[in-house]
Amino acid sequence: MRPTHDVDPSSSVLPGPEHEKWEMILHFFAGTTHEIFQVQQAEMTQTVSTGETIILSCSVPDSFPKGPVLWFKGHGPNRELIYNFKEGFFPRVKEIGHPTKPDNTDFSIRISEISLADAGIYYCVKFKEGKPDTEFQSGPGTKVFVTSEFVSSTPCYGLSSQLTNPLFIELLDYAKYY
């Protein structure tokens, strides 16, 4: 079965071999343009332990309009800015690619010293330059799970079943910060 296209190569006015070349090219790229022209985040989910480092990948097509790329945790009006490649102070976040190069498409970041508060969904978002910049397209998001191991030198009687429950462990870990 042949893929369908918006352009029908058989209706082309190109003669013989030229027509066949274009038909091959259209068939080769059929179905890929949808992926080529999107903000890509390779991992849908990642799990990391407290204290570790995580890498969040993001690829933005160079054909997109000029404008910044930002990373957010969450979505909507209350989302939290995680990283801005142009400005700001983000001590635990480092860029991986070379975002200042004109042909750069890699906007991946590394977040160090992960804590339970870092769990959530992270979005790589491309903006269109303007006054003000407007959101052009967001990646699908990467859901980050943070795990923690509860270690105690004090015996805890009656808690053995709770200590194997990850939610209980995370609540205990979270409680030690408050």
PDB file of C-alpha atoms in Angstrom:
ATOM      1  CA  MET A   1       0.000   0.000   0.000  1.00  0.00           C
ATOM      2  CA  ARG A   2       1.375   3.375  -1.002  1.00  0.00           C
ATOM      3  CA  PRO A   3       1.306   6.279   1.470  1.00  0.00           C
ATOM      4  CA  THR A   4      -0.902   9.220   0.617  1.00  0.00           C
ATOM      5  CA  HIS A   5       0.521  12.713   0.237  1.00  0.00           C
ATOM      6  CA  ASP A   6      -0.749  16.241   0.025  1.00  0.00           C
ATOM      7  CA  VAL A   7       1.140  16.410  -3.286  1.00  0.00           C
ATOM      8  CA  ASP A   8       0.368  13.732  -5.824  1.00  0.00           C
ATOM      9  CA  PRO A   9       3.611  12.997  -7.708  1.00  0.00           C
ATOM     10  CA  SER A  10       1.691  11.287 -10.521  1.00  0.00           C
ATOM     11  CA  SER A  11       0.017  14.586 -11.370  1.00  0.00           C
ATOM     12  CA  SER A  12       3.395  16.251 -11.811  1.00  0.00           C
ATOM     13  CA  VAL A  13       4.358  17.686 -15.144  1.00  0.00           C
ATOM     14  CA  LEU A  14       7.972  16.602 -14.638  1.00  0.00           C
ATOM     15  CA  PRO A  15       9.219  14.296 -17.400  1.00  0.00           C
ATOM     16  CA  GLY A  16      10.365  10.645 -16.933  1.00  0.00           C
ATOM     17  CA  PRO A  17      13.405  10.335 -14.600  1.00  0.00           C
ATOM     18  CA  GLU A  18      12.778  13.661 -12.819  1.00  0.00           C
ATOM     19  CA  HIS A  19       9.238  12.578 -11.981  1.00  0.00           C
ATOM     20  CA  GLU A  20      10.537   9.273 -10.561  1.00  0.00           C
ATOM     21  CA  LYS A  21      13.165  11.050  -8.399  1.00  0.00           C
ATOM     22  CA  TRP A  22      10.556  13.324  -6.839  1.00  0.00           C
ATOM     23  CA  GLU A  23       8.201  10.396  -6.294  1.00  0.00           C
ATOM     24  CA  MET A  24      10.987   8.521  -4.428  1.00  0.00           C
ATOM     25  CA  ILE A  25      11.804  11.585  -2.310  1.00  0.00           C
ATOM     26  CA  LEU A  26       8.159  12.141  -1.350  1.00  0.00           C
ATOM     27  CA  HIS A  27       7.713   8.482  -0.411  1.00  0.00           C
ATOM     28  CA  PHE A  28      10.952   8.474   1.593  1.00  0.00           C
ATOM     29  CA  PHE A  29       9.855  11.441   3.707  1.00  0.00           C
ATOM     30  CA  ALA A  30       6.213  10.433   4.014  1.00  0.00           C
ATOM     31  CA  GLY A  31       5.160  10.569   7.659  1.00  0.00           C
ATOM     32  CA  THR A  32       8.396  12.097   8.946  1.00  0.00           C
ATOM     33  CA  THR A  33       7.617  15.784   8.573  1.00  0.00           C
ATOM     34  CA  HIS A  34       5.278  15.632  11.570  1.00  0.00           C
ATOM     35  CA  GLU A  35       8.242  14.691  13.779  1.00  0.00           C
ATOM     36  CA  ILE A  36      10.795  16.959  12.102  1.00  0.00           C
ATOM     37  CA  PHE A  37       8.794  20.103  12.862  1.00  0.00           C
ATOM     38  CA  GLN A  38       8.123  19.514  16.570  1.00  0.00           C
ATOM     39  CA  VAL A  39       9.891  20.220  19.840  1.00  0.00           C
ATOM     40  CA  GLN A  40      11.242  16.786  20.776  1.00  0.00           C
ATOM     41  CA  GLN A  41      11.761  15.475  24.315  1.00  0.00           C
ATOM     42  CA  ALA A  42      13.224  11.980  23.970  1.00  0.00           C
ATOM     43  CA  GLU A  43      12.172  10.532  27.326  1.00  0.00           C
ATOM     44  CA  MET A  44       8.539  10.399  28.404  1.00  0.00           C
ATOM     45  CA  THR A  45       9.465   9.420  31.987  1.00  0.00           C
ATOM     46  CA  GLN A  46      12.637   9.286  34.057  1.00  0.00           C
ATOM     47  CA  THR A  47      13.303   8.084  37.585  1.00  0.00           C
ATOM     48  CA  VAL A  48      16.120   9.506  39.675  1.00  0.00           C
ATOM     49  CA  SER A  49      17.147   9.224  43.319  1.00  0.00           C
ATOM     50  CA  THR A  50      17.596  12.168  45.661  1.00  0.00           C
ATOM     51  CA  GLY A  51      21.075  13.664  45.476  1.00  0.00           C
ATOM     52  CA  GLU A  52      21.654  12.462  41.914  1.00  0.00           C
ATOM     53  CA  THR A  53      21.791  14.356  38.608  1.00  0.00           C
ATOM     54  CA  ILE A  54      19.257  14.085  35.774  1.00  0.00           C
ATOM     55  CA  ILE A  55      19.542  15.022  32.106  1.00  0.00           C
ATOM     56  CA  LEU A  56      16.423  16.299  30.343  1.00  0.00           C
ATOM     57  CA  SER A  57      16.771  16.222  26.566  1.00  0.00           C
ATOM     58  CA  CYS A  58      15.221  18.657  24.127  1.00  0.00           C
ATOM     59  CA  SER A  59      15.667  19.162  20.405  1.00  0.00           C
ATOM     60  CA  VAL A  60      14.157  22.165  18.619  1.00  0.00           C
ATOM     61  CA  PRO A  61      14.091  22.343  14.798  1.00  0.00           C
ATOM     62  CA  ASP A  62      16.259  25.116  13.369  1.00  0.00           C
ATOM     63  CA  SER A  63      13.429  25.913  10.944  1.00  0.00           C
ATOM     64  CA  PHE A  64      11.342  27.359  13.794  1.00  0.00           C
ATOM     65  CA  PRO A  65      10.959  31.148  14.109  1.00  0.00           C
ATOM     66  CA  LYS A  66      13.665  33.070  15.935  1.00  0.00           C
ATOM     67  CA  GLY A  67      13.130  33.193  19.693  1.00  0.00           C
ATOM     68  CA  PRO A  68      14.198  31.758  23.045  1.00  0.00           C
ATOM     69  CA  VAL A  69      13.830  28.237  24.442  1.00  0.00           C
ATOM     70  CA  LEU A  70      12.859  27.882  28.117  1.00  0.00           C
ATOM     71  CA  TRP A  71      12.371  24.923  30.454  1.00  0.00           C
ATOM     72  CA  PHE A  72       9.380  24.815  32.826  1.00  0.00           C
ATOM     73  CA  LYS A  73       8.141  22.490  35.528  1.00  0.00           C
ATOM     74  CA  GLY A  74       4.378  22.152  35.206  1.00  0.00           C
ATOM     75  CA  HIS A  75       2.150  23.978  32.740  1.00  0.00           C
ATOM     76  CA  GLY A  76      -0.344  26.792  32.727  1.00  0.00           C
ATOM     77  CA  PRO A  77      -0.070  30.192  34.399  1.00  0.00           C
ATOM     78  CA  ASN A  78       1.546  28.818  37.584  1.00  0.00           C
ATOM     79  CA  ARG A  79       4.320  26.856  35.888  1.00  0.00           C
ATOM     80  CA  GLU A  80       7.799  27.247  37.362  1.00  0.00           C
ATOM     81  CA  LEU A  81      10.689  28.506  35.217  1.00  0.00           C
ATOM     82  CA  ILE A  82      13.499  25.953  35.502  1.00  0.00           C
ATOM     83  CA  TYR A  83      15.977  27.337  32.963  1.00  0.00           C
ATOM     84  CA  ASN A  84      16.360  30.217  30.531  1.00  0.00           C
ATOM     85  CA  PHE A  85      19.224  29.839  28.041  1.00  0.00           C
ATOM     86  CA  LYS A  86      19.568  33.629  27.640  1.00  0.00           C
ATOM     87  CA  GLU A  87      19.401  35.029  31.183  1.00  0.00           C
ATOM     88  CA  GLY A  88      18.877  34.301  34.857  1.00  0.00           C
ATOM     89  CA  PHE A  89      20.607  32.464  37.685  1.00  0.00           C
ATOM     90  CA  PHE A  90      19.942  28.723  37.949  1.00  0.00           C
ATOM     91  CA  PRO A  91      22.655  27.250  40.207  1.00  0.00           C
ATOM     92  CA  ARG A  92      21.619  23.583  39.918  1.00  0.00           C
ATOM     93  CA  VAL A  93      20.902  23.637  36.164  1.00  0.00           C
ATOM     94  CA  LYS A  94      23.485  23.547  33.383  1.00  0.00           C
ATOM     95  CA  GLU A  95      22.973  23.524  29.628  1.00  0.00           C
ATOM     96  CA  ILE A  96      24.426  20.592  27.713  1.00  0.00           C
ATOM     97  CA  GLY A  97      24.450  21.753  24.097  1.00  0.00           C
ATOM     98  CA  HIS A  98      25.784  24.964  22.598  1.00  0.00           C
ATOM     99  CA  PRO A  99      22.679  27.191  22.556  1.00  0.00           C
ATOM    100  CA  THR A 100      24.638  30.275  21.427  1.00  0.00           C
ATOM    101  CA  LYS A 101      25.639  28.639  18.121  1.00  0.00           C
ATOM    102  CA  PRO A 102      23.350  29.800  15.305  1.00  0.00           C
ATOM    103  CA  ASP A 103      22.614  26.269  14.012  1.00  0.00           C
ATOM    104  CA  ASN A 104      22.125  24.683  17.462  1.00  0.00           C
ATOM    105  CA  THR A 105      19.095  22.435  17.918  1.00  0.00           C
ATOM    106  CA  ASP A 106      20.083  20.844  21.271  1.00  0.00           C
ATOM    107  CA  PHE A 107      18.512  22.521  24.310  1.00  0.00           C
ATOM    108  CA  SER A 108      19.072  19.702  26.800  1.00  0.00           C
ATOM    109  CA  ILE A 109      19.786  20.499  30.448  1.00  0.00           C
ATOM    110  CA  ARG A 110      21.366  18.793  33.467  1.00  0.00           C
ATOM    111  CA  ILE A 111      19.828  19.283  36.926  1.00  0.00           C
ATOM    112  CA  SER A 112      22.046  18.346  39.872  1.00  0.00           C
ATOM    113  CA  GLU A 113      21.367  17.630  43.549  1.00  0.00           C
ATOM    114  CA  ILE A 114      17.865  16.289  42.897  1.00  0.00           C
ATOM    115  CA  SER A 115      15.411  16.479  45.824  1.00  0.00           C
ATOM    116  CA  LEU A 116      11.871  15.176  46.258  1.00  0.00           C
ATOM    117  CA  ALA A 117      10.606  18.654  45.365  1.00  0.00           C
ATOM    118  CA  ASP A 118      11.997  18.143  41.847  1.00  0.00           C
ATOM    119  CA  ALA A 119       9.387  15.482  40.993  1.00  0.00           C
ATOM    120  CA  GLY A 120       6.971  16.663  38.297  1.00  0.00           C
ATOM    121  CA  ILE A 121       6.550  17.142  34.563  1.00  0.00           C
ATOM    122  CA  TYR A 122       9.171  19.212  32.739  1.00  0.00           C
ATOM    123  CA  TYR A 123       8.460  20.991  29.457  1.00  0.00           C
ATOM    124  CA  CYS A 124      10.897  22.351  26.890  1.00  0.00           C
ATOM    125  CA  VAL A 125       9.135  25.324  25.289  1.00  0.00           C
ATOM    126  CA  LYS A 126      10.049  27.282  22.151  1.00  0.00           C
ATOM    127  CA  PHE A 127       8.984  30.933  22.029  1.00  0.00           C
ATOM    128  CA  LYS A 128       8.601  33.221  19.022  1.00  0.00           C
ATOM    129  CA  GLU A 129      10.544  36.451  19.315  1.00  0.00           C
ATOM    130  CA  GLY A 130       8.407  39.559  19.762  1.00  0.00           C
ATOM    131  CA  LYS A 131       7.358  42.224  22.239  1.00  0.00           C
ATOM    132  CA  PRO A 132       6.571  40.254  24.305  1.00  0.00           C
ATOM    133  CA  ASP A 133       7.836  36.833  23.176  1.00  0.00           C
ATOM    134  CA  THR A 134       4.949  34.432  22.593  1.00  0.00           C
ATOM    135  CA  GLU A 135       4.855  30.685  23.152  1.00  0.00           C
ATOM    136  CA  PHE A 136       5.272  28.931  19.819  1.00  0.00           C
ATOM    137  CA  GLN A 137       5.369  25.221  20.720  1.00  0.00           C
ATOM    138  CA  SER A 138       5.907  23.035  23.768  1.00  0.00           C
ATOM    139  CA  GLY A 139       7.448  19.592  23.921  1.00  0.00           C
ATOM    140  CA  PRO A 140       5.286  16.699  25.169  1.00  0.00           C
ATOM    141  CA  GLY A 141       6.875  16.821  28.622  1.00  0.00           C
ATOM    142  CA  THR A 142       9.088  14.476  30.615  1.00  0.00           C
ATOM    143  CA  LYS A 143       7.616  13.119  33.844  1.00  0.00           C
ATOM    144  CA  VAL A 144      10.297  12.929  36.537  1.00  0.00           C
ATOM    145  CA  PHE A 145       9.890  10.546  39.461  1.00  0.00           C
ATOM    146  CA  VAL A 146      12.173  11.059  42.448  1.00  0.00           C
ATOM    147  CA  THR A 147      12.876   8.191  44.811  1.00  0.00           C
ATOM    148  CA  SER A 148      14.449   8.269  48.231  1.00  0.00           C
ATOM    149  CA  GLU A 149      15.696   5.583  50.554  1.00  0.00           C
ATOM    150  CA  PHE A 150      14.893   5.882  54.217  1.00  0.00           C
ATOM    151  CA  VAL A 151      17.918   4.955  56.281  1.00  0.00           C
ATOM    152  CA  SER A 152      17.771   5.022  60.060  1.00  0.00           C
ATOM    153  CA  SER A 153      20.166   3.804  62.731  1.00  0.00           C
ATOM    154  CA  THR A 154      17.300   3.861  65.264  1.00  0.00           C
ATOM    155  CA  PRO A 155      15.086   0.753  65.397  1.00  0.00           C
ATOM    156  CA  CYS A 156      11.493   1.532  64.426  1.00  0.00           C
ATOM    157  CA  TYR A 157       9.143  -1.084  65.851  1.00  0.00           C
ATOM    158  CA  GLY A 158       5.785  -1.591  64.194  1.00  0.00           C
ATOM    159  CA  LEU A 159       6.791   0.285  61.025  1.00  0.00           C
ATOM    160  CA  SER A 160       8.219  -2.572  58.966  1.00  0.00           C
ATOM    161  CA  SER A 161       5.295  -2.694  56.510  1.00  0.00           C
ATOM    162  CA  GLN A 162       5.248   1.114  56.132  1.00  0.00           C
ATOM    163  CA  LEU A 163       8.993   1.256  55.483  1.00  0.00           C
ATOM    164  CA  THR A 164       8.583  -0.776  52.302  1.00  0.00           C
ATOM    165  CA  ASN A 165       5.865   1.564  51.000  1.00  0.00           C
ATOM    166  CA  PRO A 166       7.542   4.147  48.667  1.00  0.00           C
ATOM    167  CA  LEU A 167       4.910   6.826  49.429  1.00  0.00           C
ATOM    168  CA  PHE A 168       5.487   6.465  53.170  1.00  0.00           C
ATOM    169  CA  ILE A 169       9.250   6.666  52.630  1.00  0.00           C
ATOM    170  CA  GLU A 170       8.867   9.837  50.561  1.00  0.00           C
ATOM    171  CA  LEU A 171       6.608  11.390  53.220  1.00  0.00           C
ATOM    172  CA  LEU A 172       9.182  10.610  55.912  1.00  0.00           C
ATOM    173  CA  ASP A 173      11.958  12.050  53.763  1.00  0.00           C
ATOM    174  CA  TYR A 174       9.876  15.158  53.014  1.00  0.00           C
ATOM    175  CA  ALA A 175       9.056  15.623  56.737  1.00  0.00           C
ATOM    176  CA  LYS A 176      12.702  15.865  57.740  1.00  0.00           C
ATOM    177  CA  TYR A 177      12.970  19.183  55.843  1.00  0.00           C
ATOM    178  CA  TYR A 178      10.206  20.821  57.892  1.00  0.00           C
TER     179      TYR A 178
END
